[in-house]
Amino acid sequence: MKAYKTIIKTELKLSLRGMDMLIFAVIMPLAVLIILGIIYGNKPAFDGSDYTFIQQSFGALASISICAGGVMGLPLVVSDYRSKQILKRFKVTPIGPFTILIAEVTIYFLYSLISLLTLFAVARVFFGFEMQGSLLQFILGWILVMVSMFSIGMMVGGIAKNTKVAGIIASILYFPMLIFSGATLPYEVMPITMQKFVDILPLTQGIKILKSATLDLPMNNVVLPIIVMVAIAIICSFVAIRFFRWE
Amino acid sequence: MEDIITVEHLSKSYGNLKAVEDFSFSVKKGTVFGLLGANGAGKSTTIECVLGTKKADWGVVSVLGMDPNVNRKELFEQVGVQFQEAHYQENIKVNELCEVTASLYKSSADYKQLLTNFGIPDKGGTLVRELSGGQKQRLFIVLALIPNPKVVFLDELTTGLDARARRDVWQILIRLKADGLTILLTSHFMDEVEILCDVICILKMGKLVFYGTVTEAINQSPHDKFEDAYLWFTDERSAYNESL
C-alpha cells in the first residue's frame, strides 16, 4: 500500500508536469461544454423536447476524458514504460510491475472523475443542468464505458511493438472517436447516414448509455450498447492479459 | 563461508546463438565477484537469468537460498540491482525516483544519506535526465543500495565516471563489503577489477574461460599484468597488439 500510494503521488506529479492530460482530459471537455453552452444556452435539444441541449450532451462530454485517458494516455504510458525498461526494473523489486500499471489506471480514473465533477459543476451553475435520470445508473454506465475504453488502452499499450506503433494506433483510435463518436461534435447534429457510419465506433455506443441515463430514456434502447461495451471490455482485457509484453 | 549466489549449469540461447553455455559459479558472503568478458560474451544474460528477468533454458540458480523465479517477493526485499542502462521516467526528479524506490521495500536506507555518501547531496530537486553521466551512474548505485540489500548486482559499475568519482565509488564499495555486503559486478576496467574483486570469471562467447582470483589469472597466463592476462584469456591479444 505504501508503494502504491508513493507511486500514485509521483506518477500524478509527472503527469501534471507533462500537462497534456490536464489539457486533453480536463480543460478540453470544459471548453466544449462552454462552447455548446454559449451556442445553445438553455434551449431544448429539439422543438418540443423536454430536455435541454446541454442535458443531451452531458454524457458525451463526460466521455471525452475517458477517451483521452483510455485510448491515448494509457497506451502511450504503458509502451513508454516498457521501452524505457521501467517495468523491467520493477520486476527485480518486491512489488513487481503490475502495481505501476494499476497506478496508471488509477491516475486516468482520477482525471476522468475530475473531468466529470468539473463538467457537472459548470453545467449546473452556468447552464442550469439537472440530471433527469438516475444518478446511480449514470455512474454505472460511466464506469462501464471507462472499463471498456481503458481495456482498449491496456491492450494497445500491452501488445504494441514499441512506443511509435502505440502512438500511431492510439491516434487512429483517439481522433476519430473524439470527433465522430459524438463526444465533441454532437451526434444529434450529424446527418442520419453519418450517424449510421459512426455507430461502429465503440465510444458512440458508450455515449448512448450515458445519454440515456442522463435523460431517463427507456433502458431497452441501450441494451445493444451495453452488450457492445461489455464485450469490448472482456475481449480487450483478455487479449491484454494474455499477450502483454513486459519487455 | 556461506554461498550467497550459486549457479549450476546455466545455459541460455537466443535462437541459434548460445549466449551462455553450461556456466556454473558461486559467490560467497561478503565477497566481490567480477563477471568479465567482451561485449556480447554473456555477462548481462547471466545476470538476467540469475535475477529471473530472463528464463534460463537449463540450470539451477539460487540467491540467498531462494529461487528467484519462485520466491521473488521475499528475495527482492534483500537484493539491490543496478542496470546497465538508465530505466527512469522522462520528467522524474532525483528525490522522486529515490522516494518511489524506497517505498517498494519493507525497510529501506536513508536515501539522502546515500546521496551524500556518493557526493550528490544537492541534486535531489534535479531532473534525473539533467544529471551528468557520472552523477547518473552514482544515482543508480544509490538506487541499488536503497533496499539495504544483502547482495547487489552492479552492471558496468563505473562506466561514465571520471577518475576521482571511480575511486570514491571503490572506497564506498570496499566499506560496504567490509560490512558484509556481497557484490556481483561486471566491469570493463581491469584496474577496478584488481582492486575490488576477490573472485572473477571470464566469459568468452558464452563459455567460461577462467574462474579464480586475479593473481591466479596472471599466473596462468604468460603475462605479469592483469589487463594483459585478461586479454590473453579472451583471445583478443592480436587486436590488442595491433592497437599499440
Short mmCIF file of C-alpha atoms in Angstrom, two decimals:
data_model
loop_
_atom_site.label_atom_id
_atom_site.label_comp_id
_atom_site.label_asym_id
_atom_site.label_seq_id
_atom_site.Cartn_x
_atom_site.Cartn_y
_atom_site.Cartn_z
CA MET A 1 0.00 0.00 0.00
CA LYS A 2 2.89 2.34 0.85
CA ALA A 3 4.43 1.64 -2.56
CA TYR A 4 1.10 2.11 -4.37
CA LYS A 5 0.49 5.48 -2.69
CA THR A 6 4.01 6.75 -3.36
CA ILE A 7 3.85 5.62 -6.98
CA ILE A 8 0.47 7.31 -7.48
CA LYS A 9 1.73 10.54 -5.92
CA THR A 10 4.84 10.58 -8.08
CA GLU A 11 3.17 9.49 -11.30
CA LEU A 12 0.48 12.12 -10.81
CA LYS A 13 3.16 14.78 -10.40
CA LEU A 14 4.90 13.53 -13.54
CA SER A 15 1.63 13.53 -15.43
CA LEU A 16 0.81 17.10 -14.33
CA ARG A 17 4.35 18.15 -15.21
CA GLY A 18 3.66 16.85 -18.73
CA MET A 19 0.44 18.97 -18.91
CA ASP A 20 -1.06 17.04 -21.85
CA MET A 21 -3.63 15.06 -19.86
CA LEU A 22 -4.67 18.16 -17.94
CA ILE A 23 -5.38 19.81 -21.29
CA PHE A 24 -6.98 16.87 -23.12
CA ALA A 25 -8.86 15.27 -20.23
CA VAL A 26 -9.93 18.22 -18.08
CA ILE A 27 -9.70 21.54 -19.92
CA MET A 28 -10.89 20.36 -23.31
CA PRO A 29 -14.20 18.83 -22.13
CA LEU A 30 -14.90 22.04 -20.21
CA ALA A 31 -14.11 24.13 -23.26
CA VAL A 32 -16.50 22.09 -25.40
CA LEU A 33 -19.18 22.40 -22.71
CA ILE A 34 -18.78 26.17 -22.61
CA ILE A 35 -18.87 26.46 -26.39
CA LEU A 36 -22.03 24.32 -26.62
CA GLY A 37 -23.48 26.31 -23.73
CA ILE A 38 -22.81 29.61 -25.47
CA ILE A 39 -24.28 28.37 -28.76
CA TYR A 40 -27.32 26.52 -27.40
CA GLY A 41 -27.74 28.01 -23.92
CA ASN A 42 -30.70 26.50 -22.14
CA LYS A 43 -32.52 25.77 -25.37
CA PRO A 44 -34.37 22.48 -25.65
CA ALA A 45 -32.49 19.79 -27.56
CA PHE A 46 -35.09 20.00 -30.36
CA ASP A 47 -38.50 21.56 -30.77
CA GLY A 48 -40.84 20.06 -28.21
CA SER A 49 -38.21 18.10 -26.32
CA ASP A 50 -38.40 18.11 -22.53
CA TYR A 51 -34.63 18.29 -22.06
CA THR A 52 -32.02 20.89 -22.98
CA PHE A 53 -29.23 20.54 -25.48
CA ILE A 54 -26.71 20.62 -22.64
CA GLN A 55 -28.53 17.79 -20.86
CA GLN A 56 -28.45 15.79 -24.06
CA SER A 57 -24.70 16.42 -24.47
CA PHE A 58 -23.60 15.92 -20.87
CA GLY A 59 -22.86 12.21 -21.17
CA ALA A 60 -20.86 12.79 -24.34
CA LEU A 61 -18.78 15.49 -22.67
CA ALA A 62 -18.11 13.24 -19.69
CA SER A 63 -16.72 10.63 -22.09
CA ILE A 64 -14.04 12.95 -23.57
CA SER A 65 -11.63 12.47 -20.71
CA ILE A 66 -12.33 8.73 -20.53
CA CYS A 67 -11.44 8.55 -24.22
CA ALA A 68 -8.30 10.68 -23.79
CA GLY A 69 -7.04 8.66 -20.84
CA GLY A 70 -8.09 5.27 -22.15
CA VAL A 71 -7.02 5.25 -25.76
CA MET A 72 -4.32 7.96 -25.72
CA GLY A 73 -2.84 8.25 -22.23
CA LEU A 74 -2.74 4.60 -21.22
CA PRO A 75 -1.27 3.09 -24.40
CA LEU A 76 1.45 5.73 -24.52
CA VAL A 77 2.48 5.45 -20.89
CA VAL A 78 2.42 1.63 -20.89
CA SER A 79 4.52 1.31 -24.05
CA ASP A 80 6.84 4.10 -22.90
CA TYR A 81 7.47 2.44 -19.54
CA ARG A 82 8.11 -0.84 -21.27
CA SER A 83 10.57 0.63 -23.78
CA LYS A 84 12.36 2.56 -21.02
CA GLN A 85 12.51 -0.78 -19.16
CA ILE A 86 10.82 0.73 -16.12
CA LEU A 87 8.52 -2.30 -15.99
CA LYS A 88 11.62 -4.48 -16.01
CA ARG A 89 13.19 -2.52 -13.16
CA PHE A 90 10.05 -3.15 -11.10
CA LYS A 91 10.46 -6.86 -11.82
CA VAL A 92 13.53 -7.00 -9.60
CA THR A 93 11.78 -5.39 -6.64
CA PRO A 94 9.34 -7.00 -4.20
CA ILE A 95 6.48 -5.02 -5.73
CA GLY A 96 6.53 -6.18 -9.33
CA PRO A 97 5.48 -4.25 -12.43
CA PHE A 98 1.75 -4.88 -12.05
CA THR A 99 1.49 -2.22 -9.32
CA ILE A 100 2.72 0.58 -11.56
CA LEU A 101 0.14 -0.40 -14.21
CA ILE A 102 -2.61 -0.27 -11.59
CA ALA A 103 -1.28 3.12 -10.51
CA GLU A 104 -1.52 4.42 -14.09
CA VAL A 105 -5.10 3.16 -14.40
CA THR A 106 -5.90 4.92 -11.12
CA ILE A 107 -4.45 8.17 -12.42
CA TYR A 108 -6.55 8.12 -15.59
CA PHE A 109 -9.56 7.24 -13.47
CA LEU A 110 -8.84 10.34 -11.37
CA TYR A 111 -8.63 12.53 -14.48
CA SER A 112 -11.99 11.18 -15.66
CA LEU A 113 -13.50 11.77 -12.23
CA ILE A 114 -12.17 15.34 -12.01
CA SER A 115 -13.48 16.00 -15.50
CA LEU A 116 -16.92 14.62 -14.58
CA LEU A 117 -17.10 16.74 -11.42
CA THR A 118 -15.94 19.98 -13.09
CA LEU A 119 -18.32 19.43 -16.02
CA PHE A 120 -21.17 18.82 -13.60
CA ALA A 121 -20.37 21.94 -11.57
CA VAL A 122 -20.02 24.25 -14.58
CA ALA A 123 -23.06 22.82 -16.37
CA ARG A 124 -25.13 23.18 -13.24
CA VAL A 125 -24.04 26.69 -12.27
CA PHE A 126 -23.95 28.29 -15.71
CA PHE A 127 -26.39 26.28 -17.80
CA GLY A 128 -28.93 25.05 -15.25
CA PHE A 129 -28.07 21.39 -15.84
CA GLU A 130 -30.01 18.76 -13.97
CA MET A 131 -29.71 15.01 -14.11
CA GLN A 132 -33.16 13.78 -15.18
CA GLY A 133 -32.40 10.10 -14.85
CA SER A 134 -30.95 8.09 -12.04
CA LEU A 135 -27.53 9.16 -10.83
CA LEU A 136 -26.72 5.55 -9.94
CA GLN A 137 -27.49 4.41 -13.49
CA PHE A 138 -25.32 7.19 -14.86
CA ILE A 139 -22.40 6.25 -12.61
CA LEU A 140 -22.71 2.57 -13.50
CA GLY A 141 -22.74 3.46 -17.20
CA TRP A 142 -19.80 5.81 -16.72
CA ILE A 143 -17.81 3.03 -15.04
CA LEU A 144 -18.73 0.56 -17.79
CA VAL A 145 -17.59 2.98 -20.50
CA MET A 146 -14.37 3.59 -18.59
CA VAL A 147 -13.60 -0.11 -18.09
CA SER A 148 -14.25 -0.68 -21.76
CA MET A 149 -12.10 2.23 -23.00
CA PHE A 150 -9.29 1.53 -20.54
CA SER A 151 -9.20 -2.13 -21.59
CA ILE A 152 -8.71 -0.99 -25.20
CA GLY A 153 -5.83 1.19 -23.99
CA MET A 154 -4.24 -1.61 -21.98
CA MET A 155 -4.50 -3.92 -24.94
CA VAL A 156 -2.88 -1.42 -27.32
CA GLY A 157 -0.15 -0.48 -24.83
CA GLY A 158 0.39 -4.08 -23.83
CA ILE A 159 0.88 -5.55 -27.28
CA ALA A 160 2.20 -2.67 -29.44
CA LYS A 161 5.75 -3.43 -30.53
CA ASN A 162 7.14 -0.06 -29.48
CA THR A 163 6.18 3.45 -28.45
CA LYS A 164 5.90 4.60 -32.05
CA VAL A 165 3.44 1.87 -33.01
CA ALA A 166 1.46 2.51 -29.81
CA GLY A 167 1.34 6.22 -30.69
CA ILE A 168 0.04 5.54 -34.19
CA ILE A 169 -2.65 3.11 -33.01
CA ALA A 170 -3.63 5.49 -30.21
CA SER A 171 -4.04 8.35 -32.72
CA ILE A 172 -6.10 6.15 -35.05
CA LEU A 173 -8.42 5.30 -32.16
CA TYR A 174 -8.45 8.63 -30.37
CA PHE A 175 -9.03 11.29 -33.01
CA PRO A 176 -11.91 9.62 -34.90
CA MET A 177 -13.63 8.81 -31.61
CA LEU A 178 -13.05 12.30 -30.24
CA ILE A 179 -14.55 13.96 -33.31
CA PHE A 180 -17.08 11.46 -34.68
CA SER A 181 -18.40 9.48 -31.73
CA GLY A 182 -20.45 12.44 -30.54
CA ALA A 183 -18.03 13.29 -27.74
CA THR A 184 -17.30 16.78 -29.07
CA LEU A 185 -19.37 17.22 -32.24
CA PRO A 186 -22.88 16.30 -31.07
CA TYR A 187 -24.22 13.06 -32.57
CA GLU A 188 -27.62 14.69 -32.96
CA VAL A 189 -26.40 17.33 -35.41
CA MET A 190 -24.93 14.68 -37.71
CA PRO A 191 -26.91 13.56 -40.79
CA ILE A 192 -28.60 10.16 -40.38
CA THR A 193 -26.21 8.42 -42.83
CA MET A 194 -23.28 9.74 -40.89
CA GLN A 195 -24.84 8.59 -37.62
CA LYS A 196 -25.12 5.05 -39.00
CA PHE A 197 -21.48 5.20 -40.00
CA VAL A 198 -20.19 6.50 -36.66
CA ASP A 199 -22.24 3.89 -34.80
CA ILE A 200 -19.37 1.46 -35.34
CA LEU A 201 -17.12 3.48 -33.02
CA PRO A 202 -17.13 1.94 -29.54
CA LEU A 203 -17.40 5.31 -27.84
CA THR A 204 -20.56 6.19 -29.81
CA GLN A 205 -22.22 3.22 -28.13
CA GLY A 206 -20.82 4.22 -24.75
CA ILE A 207 -22.16 7.74 -25.10
CA LYS A 208 -25.64 6.37 -25.87
CA ILE A 209 -25.63 4.66 -22.47
CA LEU A 210 -24.58 7.84 -20.66
CA LYS A 211 -27.12 9.95 -22.56
CA SER A 212 -29.90 7.55 -21.85
CA ALA A 213 -29.07 7.57 -18.13
CA THR A 214 -28.88 11.39 -18.00
CA LEU A 215 -32.20 11.89 -19.77
CA ASP A 216 -34.03 8.95 -18.18
CA LEU A 217 -34.80 7.39 -21.56
CA PRO A 218 -36.10 3.79 -21.63
CA MET A 219 -33.31 1.33 -20.84
CA ASN A 220 -34.25 -1.12 -23.59
CA ASN A 221 -32.83 1.37 -26.12
CA VAL A 222 -29.36 0.82 -24.76
CA VAL A 223 -29.28 -2.95 -24.41
CA LEU A 224 -27.17 -3.28 -27.54
CA PRO A 225 -24.69 -0.55 -26.50
CA ILE A 226 -24.32 -2.21 -23.08
CA ILE A 227 -23.62 -5.57 -24.72
CA VAL A 228 -21.06 -3.92 -27.03
CA MET A 229 -19.27 -2.22 -24.12
CA VAL A 230 -19.17 -5.39 -22.04
CA ALA A 231 -17.92 -7.42 -25.00
CA ILE A 232 -15.14 -4.92 -25.73
CA ALA A 233 -14.11 -4.90 -22.09
CA ILE A 234 -13.96 -8.70 -21.94
CA ILE A 235 -12.21 -9.24 -25.27
CA CYS A 236 -9.64 -6.45 -24.84
CA SER A 237 -8.86 -7.36 -21.23
CA PHE A 238 -8.35 -10.95 -22.24
CA VAL A 239 -6.02 -10.00 -25.10
CA ALA A 240 -4.15 -7.52 -22.86
CA ILE A 241 -3.59 -10.07 -20.10
CA ARG A 242 -2.83 -12.97 -22.42
CA PHE A 243 -0.40 -11.15 -24.74
CA PHE A 244 1.04 -8.41 -22.54
CA ARG A 245 4.73 -7.77 -23.27
CA TRP A 246 6.68 -6.81 -20.20
CA GLU A 247 9.80 -6.03 -22.22
CA MET B 1 31.75 -19.29 4.23
CA GLU B 2 28.16 -19.35 3.14
CA ASP B 3 27.32 -19.19 -0.58
CA ILE B 4 25.06 -16.23 -1.35
CA ILE B 5 24.67 -16.95 -5.05
CA THR B 6 25.00 -20.36 -6.66
CA VAL B 7 24.54 -21.06 -10.34
CA GLU B 8 24.78 -24.57 -11.77
CA HIS B 9 24.96 -25.48 -15.44
CA LEU B 10 23.29 -22.29 -16.66
CA SER B 11 22.53 -22.28 -20.39
CA LYS B 12 20.62 -19.77 -22.44
CA SER B 13 20.24 -19.46 -26.22
CA TYR B 14 18.59 -16.88 -28.42
CA GLY B 15 17.59 -18.88 -31.47
CA ASN B 16 20.81 -20.48 -32.70
CA LEU B 17 23.03 -18.15 -30.71
CA LYS B 18 24.28 -19.70 -27.49
CA ALA B 19 24.51 -16.69 -25.19
CA VAL B 20 25.60 -18.68 -22.14
CA GLU B 21 26.70 -22.32 -22.16
CA ASP B 22 26.90 -24.61 -19.12
CA PHE B 23 28.09 -21.88 -16.77
CA SER B 24 28.50 -22.68 -13.05
CA PHE B 25 29.80 -20.42 -10.30
CA SER B 26 29.16 -19.41 -6.73
CA VAL B 27 29.64 -16.20 -4.76
CA LYS B 28 30.49 -16.28 -1.08
CA LYS B 29 29.12 -13.92 1.55
CA GLY B 30 30.95 -10.64 1.88
CA THR B 31 32.97 -11.07 -1.30
CA VAL B 32 33.05 -9.18 -4.56
CA PHE B 33 32.60 -11.33 -7.63
CA GLY B 34 33.55 -9.93 -11.04
CA LEU B 35 31.94 -11.17 -14.22
CA LEU B 36 34.23 -10.22 -17.09
CA GLY B 37 34.20 -10.57 -20.83
CA ALA B 38 33.86 -8.57 -24.02
CA ASN B 39 30.53 -7.08 -25.04
CA GLY B 40 28.26 -9.95 -26.07
CA ALA B 41 30.21 -12.52 -24.04
CA GLY B 42 27.10 -13.33 -21.98
CA LYS B 43 27.56 -11.20 -18.85
CA SER B 44 24.22 -9.42 -18.96
CA THR B 45 22.38 -12.60 -19.97
CA THR B 46 23.92 -14.36 -16.97
CA ILE B 47 22.83 -11.58 -14.61
CA GLU B 48 19.33 -11.58 -16.07
CA CYS B 49 19.00 -15.34 -15.68
CA VAL B 50 20.24 -15.10 -12.10
CA LEU B 51 17.67 -12.37 -11.38
CA GLY B 52 14.92 -14.23 -13.17
CA THR B 53 14.18 -11.43 -15.66
CA LYS B 54 15.20 -13.93 -18.36
CA LYS B 55 14.34 -17.58 -18.18
CA ALA B 56 17.30 -19.90 -18.46
CA ASP B 57 16.96 -22.85 -20.87
CA TRP B 58 18.79 -25.02 -18.40
CA GLY B 59 20.40 -24.72 -14.99
CA VAL B 60 19.70 -24.11 -11.33
CA VAL B 61 20.00 -20.67 -9.76
CA SER B 62 19.84 -19.86 -6.09
CA VAL B 63 20.25 -16.44 -4.46
CA LEU B 64 20.24 -16.20 -0.65
CA GLY B 65 18.97 -19.77 -0.69
CA MET B 66 15.94 -18.85 -2.78
CA ASP B 67 14.85 -19.48 -6.34
CA PRO B 68 14.41 -16.02 -7.97
CA ASN B 69 11.51 -17.31 -10.04
CA VAL B 70 9.65 -18.76 -7.07
CA ASN B 71 10.42 -16.60 -4.01
CA ARG B 72 10.54 -13.35 -5.97
CA LYS B 73 8.84 -11.13 -3.40
CA GLU B 74 10.86 -12.29 -0.45
CA LEU B 75 14.15 -12.39 -2.32
CA PHE B 76 13.96 -8.92 -3.82
CA GLU B 77 13.48 -7.34 -0.38
CA GLN B 78 17.16 -8.15 0.10
CA VAL B 79 18.62 -7.65 -3.37
CA GLY B 80 19.74 -4.41 -4.99
CA VAL B 81 20.09 -4.16 -8.75
CA GLN B 82 21.75 -1.52 -10.88
CA PHE B 83 21.07 -1.94 -14.56
CA GLN B 84 23.42 -1.08 -17.36
CA GLU B 85 21.10 1.49 -18.82
CA ALA B 86 19.03 4.03 -17.03
CA HIS B 87 15.44 3.00 -16.55
CA TYR B 88 13.56 6.01 -15.30
CA GLN B 89 10.62 8.21 -16.21
CA GLU B 90 11.18 11.17 -18.53
CA ASN B 91 10.46 14.03 -16.13
CA ILE B 92 11.28 12.44 -12.80
CA LYS B 93 13.46 14.20 -10.22
CA VAL B 94 16.21 12.55 -8.19
CA ASN B 95 14.26 12.77 -4.91
CA GLU B 96 11.12 11.33 -6.51
CA LEU B 97 12.96 8.39 -8.02
CA CYS B 98 14.63 7.67 -4.67
CA GLU B 99 11.36 8.04 -2.77
CA VAL B 100 9.50 5.65 -5.06
CA THR B 101 12.35 3.15 -4.88
CA ALA B 102 12.40 3.35 -1.06
CA SER B 103 8.63 2.81 -0.93
CA LEU B 104 8.94 -0.56 -2.66
CA TYR B 105 10.69 -2.17 0.32
CA LYS B 106 9.56 -3.01 3.83
CA SER B 107 12.67 -1.35 5.20
CA SER B 108 14.97 0.97 3.33
CA ALA B 109 18.09 3.04 3.83
CA ASP B 110 18.01 6.82 4.20
CA TYR B 111 18.49 7.82 0.55
CA LYS B 112 19.54 11.37 1.45
CA GLN B 113 22.46 9.91 3.38
CA LEU B 114 23.34 7.68 0.43
CA LEU B 115 23.22 10.64 -1.97
CA THR B 116 25.58 12.45 0.39
CA ASN B 117 27.92 9.45 0.61
CA PHE B 118 28.06 9.34 -3.17
CA GLY B 119 28.76 13.05 -3.46
CA ILE B 120 25.46 14.20 -4.94
CA PRO B 121 23.63 15.55 -1.84
CA ASP B 122 22.40 18.73 -3.53
CA LYS B 123 20.88 17.06 -6.60
CA GLY B 124 17.56 15.99 -5.05
CA GLY B 125 15.49 18.56 -6.92
CA THR B 126 17.21 18.00 -10.27
CA LEU B 127 15.62 16.07 -13.11
CA VAL B 128 17.41 12.74 -13.47
CA ARG B 129 17.91 13.30 -17.20
CA GLU B 130 19.72 16.57 -16.48
CA LEU B 131 22.40 14.89 -14.34
CA SER B 132 25.83 14.37 -15.89
CA GLY B 133 26.82 10.83 -16.86
CA GLY B 134 28.85 10.37 -13.70
CA GLN B 135 26.12 11.75 -11.45
CA LYS B 136 23.56 9.44 -13.06
CA GLN B 137 25.80 6.44 -12.56
CA ARG B 138 26.22 7.31 -8.89
CA LEU B 139 22.47 7.75 -8.52
CA PHE B 140 21.88 4.28 -9.95
CA ILE B 141 24.27 2.76 -7.44
CA VAL B 142 22.38 4.66 -4.71
CA LEU B 143 19.10 3.16 -6.00
CA ALA B 144 20.62 -0.33 -5.81
CA LEU B 145 21.62 0.31 -2.18
CA ILE B 146 18.30 1.78 -1.03
CA PRO B 147 16.82 -1.61 -0.02
CA ASN B 148 19.69 -2.17 2.48
CA PRO B 149 20.49 -5.24 0.40
CA LYS B 150 22.44 -8.34 1.40
CA VAL B 151 23.60 -8.71 -2.17
CA VAL B 152 23.87 -6.19 -5.02
CA PHE B 153 24.19 -6.66 -8.75
CA LEU B 154 26.11 -3.83 -10.40
CA ASP B 155 26.23 -3.93 -14.18
CA GLU B 156 29.10 -1.84 -15.56
CA LEU B 157 29.58 -0.12 -12.30
CA THR B 158 31.76 2.87 -13.12
CA THR B 159 31.22 3.36 -16.85
CA GLY B 160 30.99 7.09 -17.44
CA LEU B 161 32.65 8.12 -14.18
CA ASP B 162 35.78 10.26 -14.03
CA ALA B 163 38.89 9.04 -12.24
CA ARG B 164 38.07 10.76 -8.95
CA ALA B 165 34.46 9.53 -8.91
CA ARG B 166 35.54 5.97 -9.70
CA ARG B 167 37.88 5.94 -6.74
CA ASP B 168 35.16 7.34 -4.49
CA VAL B 169 32.80 4.58 -5.60
CA TRP B 170 35.50 1.96 -4.96
CA GLN B 171 36.03 3.25 -1.43
CA ILE B 172 32.33 3.05 -0.71
CA LEU B 173 32.07 -0.47 -2.10
CA ILE B 174 35.10 -1.61 -0.08
CA ARG B 175 33.40 -0.25 3.06
CA LEU B 176 30.11 -1.96 2.20
CA LYS B 177 31.97 -5.20 1.58
CA ALA B 178 33.64 -4.90 4.98
CA ASP B 179 30.12 -4.61 6.45
CA GLY B 180 29.25 -7.97 4.90
CA LEU B 181 27.61 -6.93 1.62
CA THR B 182 28.01 -9.40 -1.23
CA ILE B 183 28.60 -7.82 -4.63
CA LEU B 184 28.36 -9.23 -8.13
CA LEU B 185 29.63 -6.77 -10.71
CA THR B 186 30.57 -6.54 -14.34
CA SER B 187 33.24 -4.13 -15.50
CA HIS B 188 35.43 -3.28 -18.43
CA PHE B 189 38.07 -1.63 -16.26
CA MET B 190 40.76 -4.06 -15.15
CA ASP B 191 42.26 -1.69 -12.55
CA GLU B 192 38.87 -1.65 -10.87
CA VAL B 193 38.57 -5.43 -11.01
CA GLU B 194 42.04 -5.82 -9.46
CA ILE B 195 41.16 -3.54 -6.58
CA LEU B 196 37.64 -4.74 -5.87
CA CYS B 197 37.18 -8.35 -6.91
CA ASP B 198 38.00 -11.35 -4.74
CA VAL B 199 37.00 -13.82 -7.43
CA ILE B 200 36.48 -13.37 -11.16
CA CYS B 201 35.00 -15.30 -14.04
CA ILE B 202 35.99 -14.51 -17.60
CA LEU B 203 33.43 -15.37 -20.24
CA LYS B 204 34.16 -15.71 -23.92
CA MET B 205 31.24 -16.18 -26.30
CA GLY B 206 29.11 -17.62 -23.55
CA LYS B 207 31.71 -20.03 -22.27
CA LEU B 208 33.72 -19.88 -19.08
CA VAL B 209 37.43 -19.48 -19.85
CA PHE B 210 38.73 -18.54 -16.42
CA TYR B 211 37.44 -18.87 -12.85
CA GLY B 212 39.60 -17.85 -9.88
CA THR B 213 41.41 -14.89 -8.33
CA VAL B 214 43.17 -12.07 -10.17
CA THR B 215 46.56 -13.43 -9.07
CA GLU B 216 45.70 -16.88 -10.38
CA ALA B 217 44.67 -15.36 -13.70
CA ILE B 218 48.03 -13.60 -14.01
CA ASN B 219 49.91 -16.78 -13.04
CA GLN B 220 48.06 -18.92 -15.58
CA SER B 221 48.87 -16.50 -18.37
CA PRO B 222 52.28 -15.68 -19.86
CA HIS B 223 51.86 -12.06 -18.71
CA ASP B 224 52.57 -10.22 -15.50
CA LYS B 225 49.88 -7.56 -15.76
CA PHE B 226 46.23 -8.42 -15.16
CA GLU B 227 44.93 -6.49 -18.15
CA ASP B 228 47.26 -8.44 -20.44
CA ALA B 229 46.24 -11.68 -18.78
CA TYR B 230 42.57 -10.79 -19.27
CA LEU B 231 43.11 -10.08 -22.96
CA TRP B 232 45.09 -13.30 -23.30
CA PHE B 233 42.16 -15.25 -21.86
CA THR B 234 39.60 -13.53 -24.04
CA ASP B 235 41.85 -14.12 -27.02
CA GLU B 236 41.94 -10.54 -28.10
CA ARG B 237 45.73 -10.45 -27.98
CA SER B 238 46.24 -9.80 -31.66
CA ALA B 239 43.76 -6.92 -31.73
CA TYR B 240 45.35 -5.57 -28.58
CA ASN B 241 48.86 -5.69 -30.02
CA GLU B 242 47.79 -4.09 -33.27
CA SER B 243 46.29 -1.16 -31.46
CA LEU B 244 49.53 -0.48 -29.62
#
